[in-house]
PDB file of C-alpha atoms in Angstrom:
ATOM      1  CA  MET A1044       0.313 -41.374   4.156  1.00  0.00           C
ATOM      2  CA  ASP A1045       0.226 -38.539   1.654  1.00  0.00           C
ATOM      3  CA  LYS A1046       1.706 -35.313   2.884  1.00  0.00           C
ATOM      4  CA  ILE A1047      -0.884 -32.634   3.588  1.00  0.00           C
ATOM      5  CA  LYS A1048      -0.417 -29.763   1.196  1.00  0.00           C
ATOM      6  CA  ARG A1049      -0.737 -26.234   2.427  1.00  0.00           C
ATOM      7  CA  TYR A1050      -3.495 -24.283   0.685  1.00  0.00           C
ATOM      8  CA  THR A1051      -2.251 -21.340  -1.319  1.00  0.00           C
ATOM      9  CA  PRO A1052      -4.979 -18.853  -2.265  1.00  0.00           C
ATOM     10  CA  PRO A1053      -5.016 -17.606  -5.856  1.00  0.00           C
ATOM     11  CA  SER A1054      -2.986 -14.474  -6.445  1.00  0.00           C
ATOM     12  CA  THR A1055      -5.987 -12.736  -7.996  1.00  0.00           C
ATOM     13  CA  ASP A1056      -9.683 -12.953  -7.185  1.00  0.00           C
ATOM     14  CA  PRO A1057     -11.480 -14.871  -9.989  1.00  0.00           C
ATOM     15  CA  TRP A1058     -14.412 -12.472  -9.540  1.00  0.00           C
ATOM     16  CA  LEU A1059     -12.238  -9.461 -10.305  1.00  0.00           C
ATOM     17  CA  PRO A1060     -13.132  -9.284 -14.044  1.00  0.00           C
ATOM     18  CA  LEU A1061     -16.822  -9.020 -13.112  1.00  0.00           C
ATOM     19  CA  GLN A1062     -16.242  -5.587 -11.589  1.00  0.00           C
ATOM     20  CA  GLU A1063     -16.308  -4.259 -15.140  1.00  0.00           C
ATOM     21  CA  PHE A1064     -20.016  -5.080 -15.409  1.00  0.00           C
ATOM     22  CA  THR A1065     -21.426  -3.941 -12.078  1.00  0.00           C
ATOM     23  CA  GLN A1066     -21.104  -1.349  -9.342  1.00  0.00           C
ATOM     24  CA  ALA A1067     -22.034  -3.975  -6.761  1.00  0.00           C
ATOM     25  CA  ARG A1068     -19.458  -4.649  -4.059  1.00  0.00           C
ATOM     26  CA  ILE A1069     -17.707  -7.766  -5.350  1.00  0.00           C
ATOM     27  CA  ALA A1070     -14.072  -8.916  -5.385  1.00  0.00           C
ATOM     28  CA  LEU A1071     -13.166  -6.538  -2.579  1.00  0.00           C
ATOM     29  CA  GLY A1072     -10.287  -8.621  -1.291  1.00  0.00           C
ATOM     30  CA  ARG A1073      -9.606  -9.269   2.374  1.00  0.00           C
ATOM     31  CA  THR A1074      -7.105  -8.789   5.123  1.00  0.00           C
ATOM     32  CA  GLY A1075      -7.293 -11.814   7.356  1.00  0.00           C
ATOM     33  CA  SER A1076     -10.993 -12.315   7.991  1.00  0.00           C
ATOM     34  CA  SER A1077     -11.905  -8.687   7.329  1.00  0.00           C
ATOM     35  CA  LEU A1078     -12.024  -6.188   4.485  1.00  0.00           C
ATOM     36  CA  PRO A1079      -8.948  -4.217   3.463  1.00  0.00           C
ATOM     37  CA  THR A1080      -8.833  -0.756   4.993  1.00  0.00           C
ATOM     38  CA  GLU A1081      -9.313   0.928   1.604  1.00  0.00           C
ATOM     39  CA  GLN A1082     -12.530  -0.982   0.920  1.00  0.00           C
ATOM     40  CA  LEU A1083     -13.832  -0.273   4.414  1.00  0.00           C
ATOM     41  CA  LEU A1084     -13.261   3.444   3.852  1.00  0.00           C
ATOM     42  CA  HIS A1085     -15.088   3.237   0.502  1.00  0.00           C
ATOM     43  CA  PHE A1086     -18.000   1.511   2.247  1.00  0.00           C
ATOM     44  CA  ASN A1087     -18.212   4.180   4.934  1.00  0.00           C
ATOM     45  CA  MET A1088     -18.075   6.917   2.283  1.00  0.00           C
ATOM     46  CA  ALA A1089     -20.893   5.290   0.286  1.00  0.00           C
ATOM     47  CA  HIS A1090     -22.979   5.058   3.451  1.00  0.00           C
ATOM     48  CA  ALA A1091     -22.368   8.753   4.117  1.00  0.00           C
ATOM     49  CA  HIS A1092     -23.421   9.646   0.556  1.00  0.00           C
ATOM     50  CA  ALA A1093     -26.634   7.659   1.023  1.00  0.00           C
ATOM     51  CA  ARG A1094     -27.443   9.490   4.269  1.00  0.00           C
ATOM     52  CA  ASP A1095     -26.706  12.857   2.666  1.00  0.00           C
ATOM     53  CA  ALA A1096     -28.977  12.024  -0.275  1.00  0.00           C
ATOM     54  CA  VAL A1097     -31.916  11.318   2.030  1.00  0.00           C
ATOM     55  CA  TYR A1098     -31.574  14.705   3.712  1.00  0.00           C
ATOM     56  CA  ALA A1099     -30.712  16.706   0.595  1.00  0.00           C
ATOM     57  CA  GLU A1100     -33.117  19.476  -0.412  1.00  0.00           C
ATOM     58  CA  LEU A1101     -34.780  19.989  -3.762  1.00  0.00           C
ATOM     59  CA  ALA A1102     -32.855  22.680  -5.676  1.00  0.00           C
ATOM     60  CA  VAL A1103     -36.004  24.572  -6.638  1.00  0.00           C
ATOM     61  CA  ASP A1104     -34.274  27.665  -8.058  1.00  0.00           C
ATOM     62  CA  LYS A1105     -31.819  25.653 -10.162  1.00  0.00           C
ATOM     63  CA  LEU A1106     -34.527  23.333 -11.472  1.00  0.00           C
ATOM     64  CA  THR A1107     -36.759  26.279 -12.322  1.00  0.00           C
ATOM     65  CA  ASP A1108     -33.958  27.838 -14.370  1.00  0.00           C
ATOM     66  CA  ASP A1109     -33.155  24.520 -16.062  1.00  0.00           C
ATOM     67  CA  LEU A1110     -36.802  23.953 -17.031  1.00  0.00           C
ATOM     68  CA  LYS A1111     -37.426  27.388 -18.554  1.00  0.00           C
ATOM     69  CA  VAL A1112     -36.194  26.058 -21.894  1.00  0.00           C
ATOM     70  CA  PHE A1113     -39.417  24.040 -22.259  1.00  0.00           C
ATOM     71  CA  GLU A1114     -41.589  27.169 -22.028  1.00  0.00           C
ATOM     72  CA  LEU A1115     -44.047  25.451 -19.695  1.00  0.00           C
ATOM     73  CA  VAL A1116     -45.674  26.782 -16.541  1.00  0.00           C
ATOM     74  CA  ILE A1117     -43.700  25.759 -13.452  1.00  0.00           C
ATOM     75  CA  LEU A1118     -45.488  25.459 -10.107  1.00  0.00           C
ATOM     76  CA  GLN A1119     -44.179  24.765  -6.613  1.00  0.00           C
ATOM     77  CA  VAL A1120     -46.217  22.450  -4.410  1.00  0.00           C
ATOM     78  CA  LYS A1121     -45.683  20.493  -1.218  1.00  0.00           C
ATOM     79  CA  SER A1122     -47.129  17.587   0.697  1.00  0.00           C
ATOM     80  CA  MET A1123     -48.602  17.578   4.179  1.00  0.00           C
ATOM     81  CA  SER A1124     -45.189  16.726   5.664  1.00  0.00           C
ATOM     82  CA  ALA A1125     -43.986  19.762   7.586  1.00  0.00           C
ATOM     83  CA  ASN A1126     -40.285  18.837   7.459  1.00  0.00           C
ATOM     84  CA  ARG A1127     -37.863  16.052   6.592  1.00  0.00           C
ATOM     85  CA  ALA A1128     -38.094  14.341   9.949  1.00  0.00           C
ATOM     86  CA  GLN A1129     -41.868  14.082   9.683  1.00  0.00           C
ATOM     87  CA  TYR A1130     -41.558  12.987   6.056  1.00  0.00           C
ATOM     88  CA  LEU A1131     -39.406  10.025   7.091  1.00  0.00           C
ATOM     89  CA  GLN A1132     -41.523   9.108  10.112  1.00  0.00           C
ATOM     90  CA  ARG A1133     -44.944   9.593   8.484  1.00  0.00           C
ATOM     91  CA  PRO A1134     -44.908   8.323   4.882  1.00  0.00           C
ATOM     92  CA  ASP A1135     -48.679   8.804   4.689  1.00  0.00           C
ATOM     93  CA  LEU A1136     -48.329  12.591   4.937  1.00  0.00           C
ATOM     94  CA  GLY A1137     -45.973  12.650   1.965  1.00  0.00           C
ATOM     95  CA  ARG A1138     -48.786  11.198  -0.152  1.00  0.00           C
ATOM     96  CA  LEU A1139     -51.230  14.003   0.660  1.00  0.00           C
ATOM     97  CA  LEU A1140     -51.329  17.398  -1.044  1.00  0.00           C
ATOM     98  CA  HIS A1141     -51.168  20.473   1.183  1.00  0.00           C
ATOM     99  CA  PRO A1142     -54.366  22.590   0.954  1.00  0.00           C
ATOM    100  CA  THR A1143     -52.450  25.692  -0.131  1.00  0.00           C
ATOM    101  CA  SER A1144     -50.909  23.710  -2.986  1.00  0.00           C
ATOM    102  CA  ALA A1145     -54.335  22.436  -4.005  1.00  0.00           C
ATOM    103  CA  GLU A1146     -55.497  26.051  -4.263  1.00  0.00           C
ATOM    104  CA  ILE A1147     -52.554  26.837  -6.552  1.00  0.00           C
ATOM    105  CA  LEU A1148     -53.364  23.927  -8.869  1.00  0.00           C
ATOM    106  CA  THR A1149     -57.153  24.198  -9.092  1.00  0.00           C
ATOM    107  CA  PRO A1150     -57.310  27.114 -11.591  1.00  0.00           C
ATOM    108  CA  TYR A1151     -55.107  25.197 -14.026  1.00  0.00           C
ATOM    109  CA  GLY A1152     -57.582  22.313 -13.946  1.00  0.00           C
ATOM    110  CA  GLU A1153     -60.024  24.478 -15.898  1.00  0.00           C
ATOM    111  CA  HIS A1154     -57.851  23.893 -18.979  1.00  0.00           C
ATOM    112  CA  PRO A1155     -56.800  20.229 -18.649  1.00  0.00           C
ATOM    113  CA  ALA A1156     -53.730  18.867 -20.399  1.00  0.00           C
ATOM    114  CA  ASP A1157     -52.942  15.337 -21.482  1.00  0.00           C
ATOM    115  CA  ILE A1158     -49.937  14.953 -19.198  1.00  0.00           C
ATOM    116  CA  SER A1159     -48.839  16.428 -15.902  1.00  0.00           C
ATOM    117  CA  ILE A1160     -45.145  16.077 -15.034  1.00  0.00           C
ATOM    118  CA  ILE A1161     -44.214  16.159 -11.355  1.00  0.00           C
ATOM    119  CA  ILE A1162     -40.619  16.485 -10.173  1.00  0.00           C
ATOM    120  CA  ALA A1163     -40.326  15.273  -6.582  1.00  0.00           C
ATOM    121  CA  ASP A1164     -37.511  15.036  -4.067  1.00  0.00           C
ATOM    122  CA  GLY A1165     -38.513  11.615  -2.722  1.00  0.00           C
ATOM    123  CA  LEU A1166     -35.699   9.899  -0.862  1.00  0.00           C
ATOM    124  CA  SER A1167     -32.894  11.353  -2.979  1.00  0.00           C
ATOM    125  CA  ALA A1168     -33.205  14.981  -3.986  1.00  0.00           C
ATOM    126  CA  SER A1169     -29.572  14.691  -5.095  1.00  0.00           C
ATOM    127  CA  GLY A1170     -30.583  12.429  -7.957  1.00  0.00           C
ATOM    128  CA  ILE A1171     -33.426  14.716  -8.995  1.00  0.00           C
ATOM    129  CA  ASN A1172     -31.242  17.833  -8.859  1.00  0.00           C
ATOM    130  CA  HIS A1173     -28.638  16.264 -11.142  1.00  0.00           C
ATOM    131  CA  HIS A1174     -30.651  14.187 -13.601  1.00  0.00           C
ATOM    132  CA  THR A1175     -34.029  15.875 -14.146  1.00  0.00           C
ATOM    133  CA  ALA A1176     -33.021  18.398 -16.810  1.00  0.00           C
ATOM    134  CA  PRO A1177     -31.062  16.005 -19.055  1.00  0.00           C
ATOM    135  CA  LEU A1178     -33.802  13.373 -18.745  1.00  0.00           C
ATOM    136  CA  LEU A1179     -36.572  15.809 -19.666  1.00  0.00           C
ATOM    137  CA  ASN A1180     -34.472  17.082 -22.574  1.00  0.00           C
ATOM    138  CA  LYS A1181     -34.850  13.568 -24.009  1.00  0.00           C
ATOM    139  CA  LEU A1182     -38.399  12.855 -22.815  1.00  0.00           C
ATOM    140  CA  ILE A1183     -40.455  15.969 -23.583  1.00  0.00           C
ATOM    141  CA  PRO A1184     -39.714  15.976 -27.348  1.00  0.00           C
ATOM    142  CA  LEU A1185     -40.823  12.320 -27.502  1.00  0.00           C
ATOM    143  CA  LEU A1186     -44.106  13.126 -25.753  1.00  0.00           C
ATOM    144  CA  GLN A1187     -44.744  16.157 -27.932  1.00  0.00           C
ATOM    145  CA  ALA A1188     -44.042  14.056 -31.035  1.00  0.00           C
ATOM    146  CA  GLN A1189     -47.053  11.946 -30.007  1.00  0.00           C
ATOM    147  CA  GLY A1190     -49.194  15.076 -30.167  1.00  0.00           C
ATOM    148  CA  LEU A1191     -49.671  15.163 -26.398  1.00  0.00           C
ATOM    149  CA  VAL A1192     -50.253  18.425 -24.541  1.00  0.00           C
ATOM    150  CA  ILE A1193     -48.092  18.845 -21.440  1.00  0.00           C
ATOM    151  CA  GLY A1194     -49.526  20.858 -18.578  1.00  0.00           C
ATOM    152  CA  PRO A1195     -47.698  22.710 -15.802  1.00  0.00           C
ATOM    153  CA  ILE A1196     -44.560  21.099 -14.412  1.00  0.00           C
ATOM    154  CA  CYS A1197     -44.883  20.767 -10.643  1.00  0.00           C
ATOM    155  CA  LEU A1198     -41.884  20.857  -8.314  1.00  0.00           C
ATOM    156  CA  ALA A1199     -43.012  18.879  -5.272  1.00  0.00           C
ATOM    157  CA  GLU A1200     -41.252  18.938  -1.907  1.00  0.00           C
ATOM    158  CA  GLN A1201     -41.487  16.240   0.794  1.00  0.00           C
ATOM    159  CA  ALA A1202     -43.264  14.079  -1.770  1.00  0.00           C
ATOM    160  CA  ARG A1203     -44.075  10.402  -2.028  1.00  0.00           C
ATOM    161  CA  VAL A1204     -45.128   8.713  -5.282  1.00  0.00           C
ATOM    162  CA  ALA A1205     -48.863   8.844  -4.563  1.00  0.00           C
ATOM    163  CA  LEU A1206     -48.780  12.641  -4.271  1.00  0.00           C
ATOM    164  CA  ALA A1207     -48.927  12.620  -8.079  1.00  0.00           C
ATOM    165  CA  ASP A1208     -52.473  11.215  -7.881  1.00  0.00           C
ATOM    166  CA  HIS A1209     -53.675  14.290  -5.998  1.00  0.00           C
ATOM    167  CA  ILE A1210     -51.758  16.675  -8.261  1.00  0.00           C
ATOM    168  CA  GLY A1211     -53.010  15.041 -11.449  1.00  0.00           C
ATOM    169  CA  HIS A1212     -56.574  15.025 -10.155  1.00  0.00           C
ATOM    170  CA  ALA A1213     -56.399  18.718  -9.248  1.00  0.00           C
ATOM    171  CA  LEU A1214     -55.050  19.544 -12.717  1.00  0.00           C
ATOM    172  CA  GLN A1215     -57.575  17.195 -14.376  1.00  0.00           C
ATOM    173  CA  ALA A1216     -54.692  15.596 -16.281  1.00  0.00           C
ATOM    174  CA  LYS A1217     -55.292  12.395 -18.205  1.00  0.00           C
ATOM    175  CA  LEU A1218     -51.944  10.954 -17.100  1.00  0.00           C
ATOM    176  CA  THR A1219     -49.220  11.842 -14.620  1.00  0.00           C
ATOM    177  CA  ILE A1220     -45.491  11.227 -14.798  1.00  0.00           C
ATOM    178  CA  ILE A1221     -43.654  11.711 -11.522  1.00  0.00           C
ATOM    179  CA  LEU A1222     -39.868  11.772 -11.509  1.00  0.00           C
ATOM    180  CA  ILE A1223     -38.782  11.029  -7.963  1.00  0.00           C
ATOM    181  CA  GLY A1224     -35.543  10.352  -6.117  1.00  0.00           C
ATOM    182  CA  GLU A1225     -35.242   6.657  -5.310  1.00  0.00           C
ATOM    183  CA  ARG A1226     -34.137   5.222  -1.994  1.00  0.00           C
ATOM    184  CA  PRO A1227     -30.320   5.525  -1.999  1.00  0.00           C
ATOM    185  CA  GLY A1228     -28.150   2.452  -1.658  1.00  0.00           C
ATOM    186  CA  LEU A1229     -24.471   1.761  -1.158  1.00  0.00           C
ATOM    187  CA  SER A1230     -23.863   1.423  -4.899  1.00  0.00           C
ATOM    188  CA  ALA A1231     -25.888   4.447  -5.987  1.00  0.00           C
ATOM    189  CA  ALA A1232     -27.311   7.414  -4.093  1.00  0.00           C
ATOM    190  CA  ASP A1233     -28.615   9.351  -7.098  1.00  0.00           C
ATOM    191  CA  SER A1234     -31.098   7.080  -8.887  1.00  0.00           C
ATOM    192  CA  VAL A1235     -34.276   8.555 -10.364  1.00  0.00           C
ATOM    193  CA  GLY A1236     -37.497   6.598 -10.710  1.00  0.00           C
ATOM    194  CA  SER A1237     -40.366   7.477 -13.037  1.00  0.00           C
ATOM    195  CA  TYR A1238     -43.928   6.433 -12.189  1.00  0.00           C
ATOM    196  CA  LEU A1239     -46.776   6.974 -14.623  1.00  0.00           C
ATOM    197  CA  THR A1240     -50.465   6.705 -13.821  1.00  0.00           C
ATOM    198  CA  TYR A1241     -53.393   6.879 -16.217  1.00  0.00           C
ATOM    199  CA  ALA A1242     -56.536   8.637 -14.941  1.00  0.00           C
ATOM    200  CA  PRO A1243     -54.885   9.796 -11.680  1.00  0.00           C
ATOM    201  CA  ARG A1244     -57.091  10.309  -8.649  1.00  0.00           C
ATOM    202  CA  PRO A1245     -56.792  10.016  -4.867  1.00  0.00           C
ATOM    203  CA  GLY A1246     -57.108   6.507  -3.494  1.00  0.00           C
ATOM    204  CA  LEU A1247     -55.153   4.634  -6.160  1.00  0.00           C
ATOM    205  CA  THR A1248     -52.601   2.037  -5.069  1.00  0.00           C
ATOM    206  CA  ASP A1249     -49.267   0.975  -6.534  1.00  0.00           C
ATOM    207  CA  ASP A1250     -50.853  -1.624  -8.815  1.00  0.00           C
ATOM    208  CA  ALA A1251     -52.226   1.291 -10.886  1.00  0.00           C
ATOM    209  CA  ARG A1252     -48.746   2.600 -11.777  1.00  0.00           C
ATOM    210  CA  ASN A1253     -45.888   1.691 -14.079  1.00  0.00           C
ATOM    211  CA  CYS A1254     -42.311   2.295 -13.008  1.00  0.00           C
ATOM    212  CA  VAL A1255     -39.079   2.892 -14.891  1.00  0.00           C
ATOM    213  CA  SER A1256     -36.299   2.846 -12.307  1.00  0.00           C
ATOM    214  CA  ASN A1257     -32.580   3.483 -11.823  1.00  0.00           C
ATOM    215  CA  ILE A1258     -32.357   6.280 -14.380  1.00  0.00           C
ATOM    216  CA  ARG A1259     -28.855   7.762 -14.102  1.00  0.00           C
ATOM    217  CA  PRO A1260     -25.585   7.674 -16.048  1.00  0.00           C
ATOM    218  CA  GLY A1261     -24.441   4.535 -14.192  1.00  0.00           C
ATOM    219  CA  GLY A1262     -27.778   2.775 -14.664  1.00  0.00           C
ATOM    220  CA  LEU A1263     -30.480   3.251 -17.283  1.00  0.00           C
ATOM    221  CA  SER A1264     -29.320   6.079 -19.545  1.00  0.00           C
ATOM    222  CA  TYR A1265     -31.363   9.246 -20.061  1.00  0.00           C
ATOM    223  CA  LYS A1266     -32.072   8.211 -23.654  1.00  0.00           C
ATOM    224  CA  MET A1267     -33.219   4.690 -22.769  1.00  0.00           C
ATOM    225  CA  GLY A1268     -35.220   5.925 -19.787  1.00  0.00           C
ATOM    226  CA  ALA A1269     -37.000   8.519 -21.916  1.00  0.00           C
ATOM    227  CA  GLN A1270     -37.762   5.948 -24.612  1.00  0.00           C
ATOM    228  CA  LYS A1271     -39.241   3.496 -22.117  1.00  0.00           C
ATOM    229  CA  ILE A1272     -41.383   6.183 -20.483  1.00  0.00           C
ATOM    230  CA  SER A1273     -42.563   7.435 -23.879  1.00  0.00           C
ATOM    231  CA  TYR A1274     -43.474   3.900 -24.965  1.00  0.00           C
ATOM    232  CA  LEU A1275     -45.473   3.276 -21.785  1.00  0.00           C
ATOM    233  CA  VAL A1276     -47.253   6.621 -22.167  1.00  0.00           C
ATOM    234  CA  GLN A1277     -48.218   5.766 -25.747  1.00  0.00           C
ATOM    235  CA  GLN A1278     -49.522   2.373 -24.659  1.00  0.00           C
ATOM    236  CA  ALA A1279     -51.368   3.850 -21.668  1.00  0.00           C
ATOM    237  CA  PHE A1280     -53.301   6.249 -23.886  1.00  0.00           C
ATOM    238  CA  SER A1281     -53.932   3.539 -26.469  1.00  0.00           C
ATOM    239  CA  ARG A1282     -55.290   1.051 -23.909  1.00  0.00           C
ATOM    240  CA  GLN A1283     -56.635   3.660 -21.491  1.00  0.00           C
ATOM    241  CA  LEU A1284     -54.998   2.029 -18.487  1.00  0.00           C
ATOM    242  CA  SER A1285     -51.754   1.758 -16.556  1.00  0.00           C
ATOM    243  CA  GLY A1286     -50.336  -0.511 -13.893  1.00  0.00           C
ATOM    244  CA  VAL A1287     -50.400  -4.303 -13.819  1.00  0.00           C
ATOM    245  CA  GLY A1288     -52.455  -4.432 -17.009  1.00  0.00           C
ATOM    246  CA  LEU A1289     -49.764  -2.587 -18.969  1.00  0.00           C
ATOM    247  CA  LYS A1290     -46.407  -4.229 -19.642  1.00  0.00           C
ATOM    248  CA  ASP A1291     -43.259  -2.934 -21.272  1.00  0.00           C
ATOM    249  CA  GLU A1292     -43.178  -5.250 -24.282  1.00  0.00           C
ATOM    250  CA  GLU A1293     -40.956  -3.041 -26.410  1.00  0.00           C
ATOM    251  CA  GLY A1294     -38.039  -4.962 -27.850  1.00  0.00           C
ATOM    252  CA  LEU A1295     -39.391  -8.414 -26.955  1.00  0.00           C
ATOM    253  CA  ILE A1296     -38.733 -11.181 -29.467  1.00  0.00           C
ATOM    254  CA  GLU A1297     -41.921 -12.506 -31.020  1.00  0.00           C
ATOM    255  CA  ARG A1298     -42.221 -16.268 -31.401  1.00  0.00           C
TER     256      ARG A1298
END
């Protein structure tokens, strides 16, 4: 009978080289049947960052200062959510515009613009606080190069994506772009998502929007994110629609 050979694990994890291409938790190693202490501490830290991102507040003063360079009107608005706890427990309230905010916006609707840009805390104000200014530095020149008129920039607190429909409708904008903090994960707690909607109005559902997600230095770069948003905006105005009927076909290989 052949002698049973004792299994000797490889000295290095064959997945280790893949860490270069992703921030996902791979090739973490193990101690017995568990994770090494260092990796467990990293996991707990990432979880803490994700929790902090959810409860972070929109840095209204900082964003206002950062956005002055664009020489656009900046307005502060809020949803019907009274606080963060209610925002998390009642997502529907985060989609509704507070009456006092509607009163602020209505006068600007008398002189409609092509585009309304909304900057919203969402589920990660941390991402919005860090990435909004550099992203808009790339995006706004691209939109203006298309000859589009940009209306007031709205800083929205306790906001969900659909709040942009109410804001755009109040401003009589032809299209809305909402930059919103995405749900934080264990690999990234600072992602920004951009949702654009043509002919915004209350009652629209997610199938009427286009999304460009994971905009951040470790994901989709500011430059690439701005280019994708600009392309979708151009196509939305050309086809007079957004959502499932509008696809990002830029860069596809034609057969």
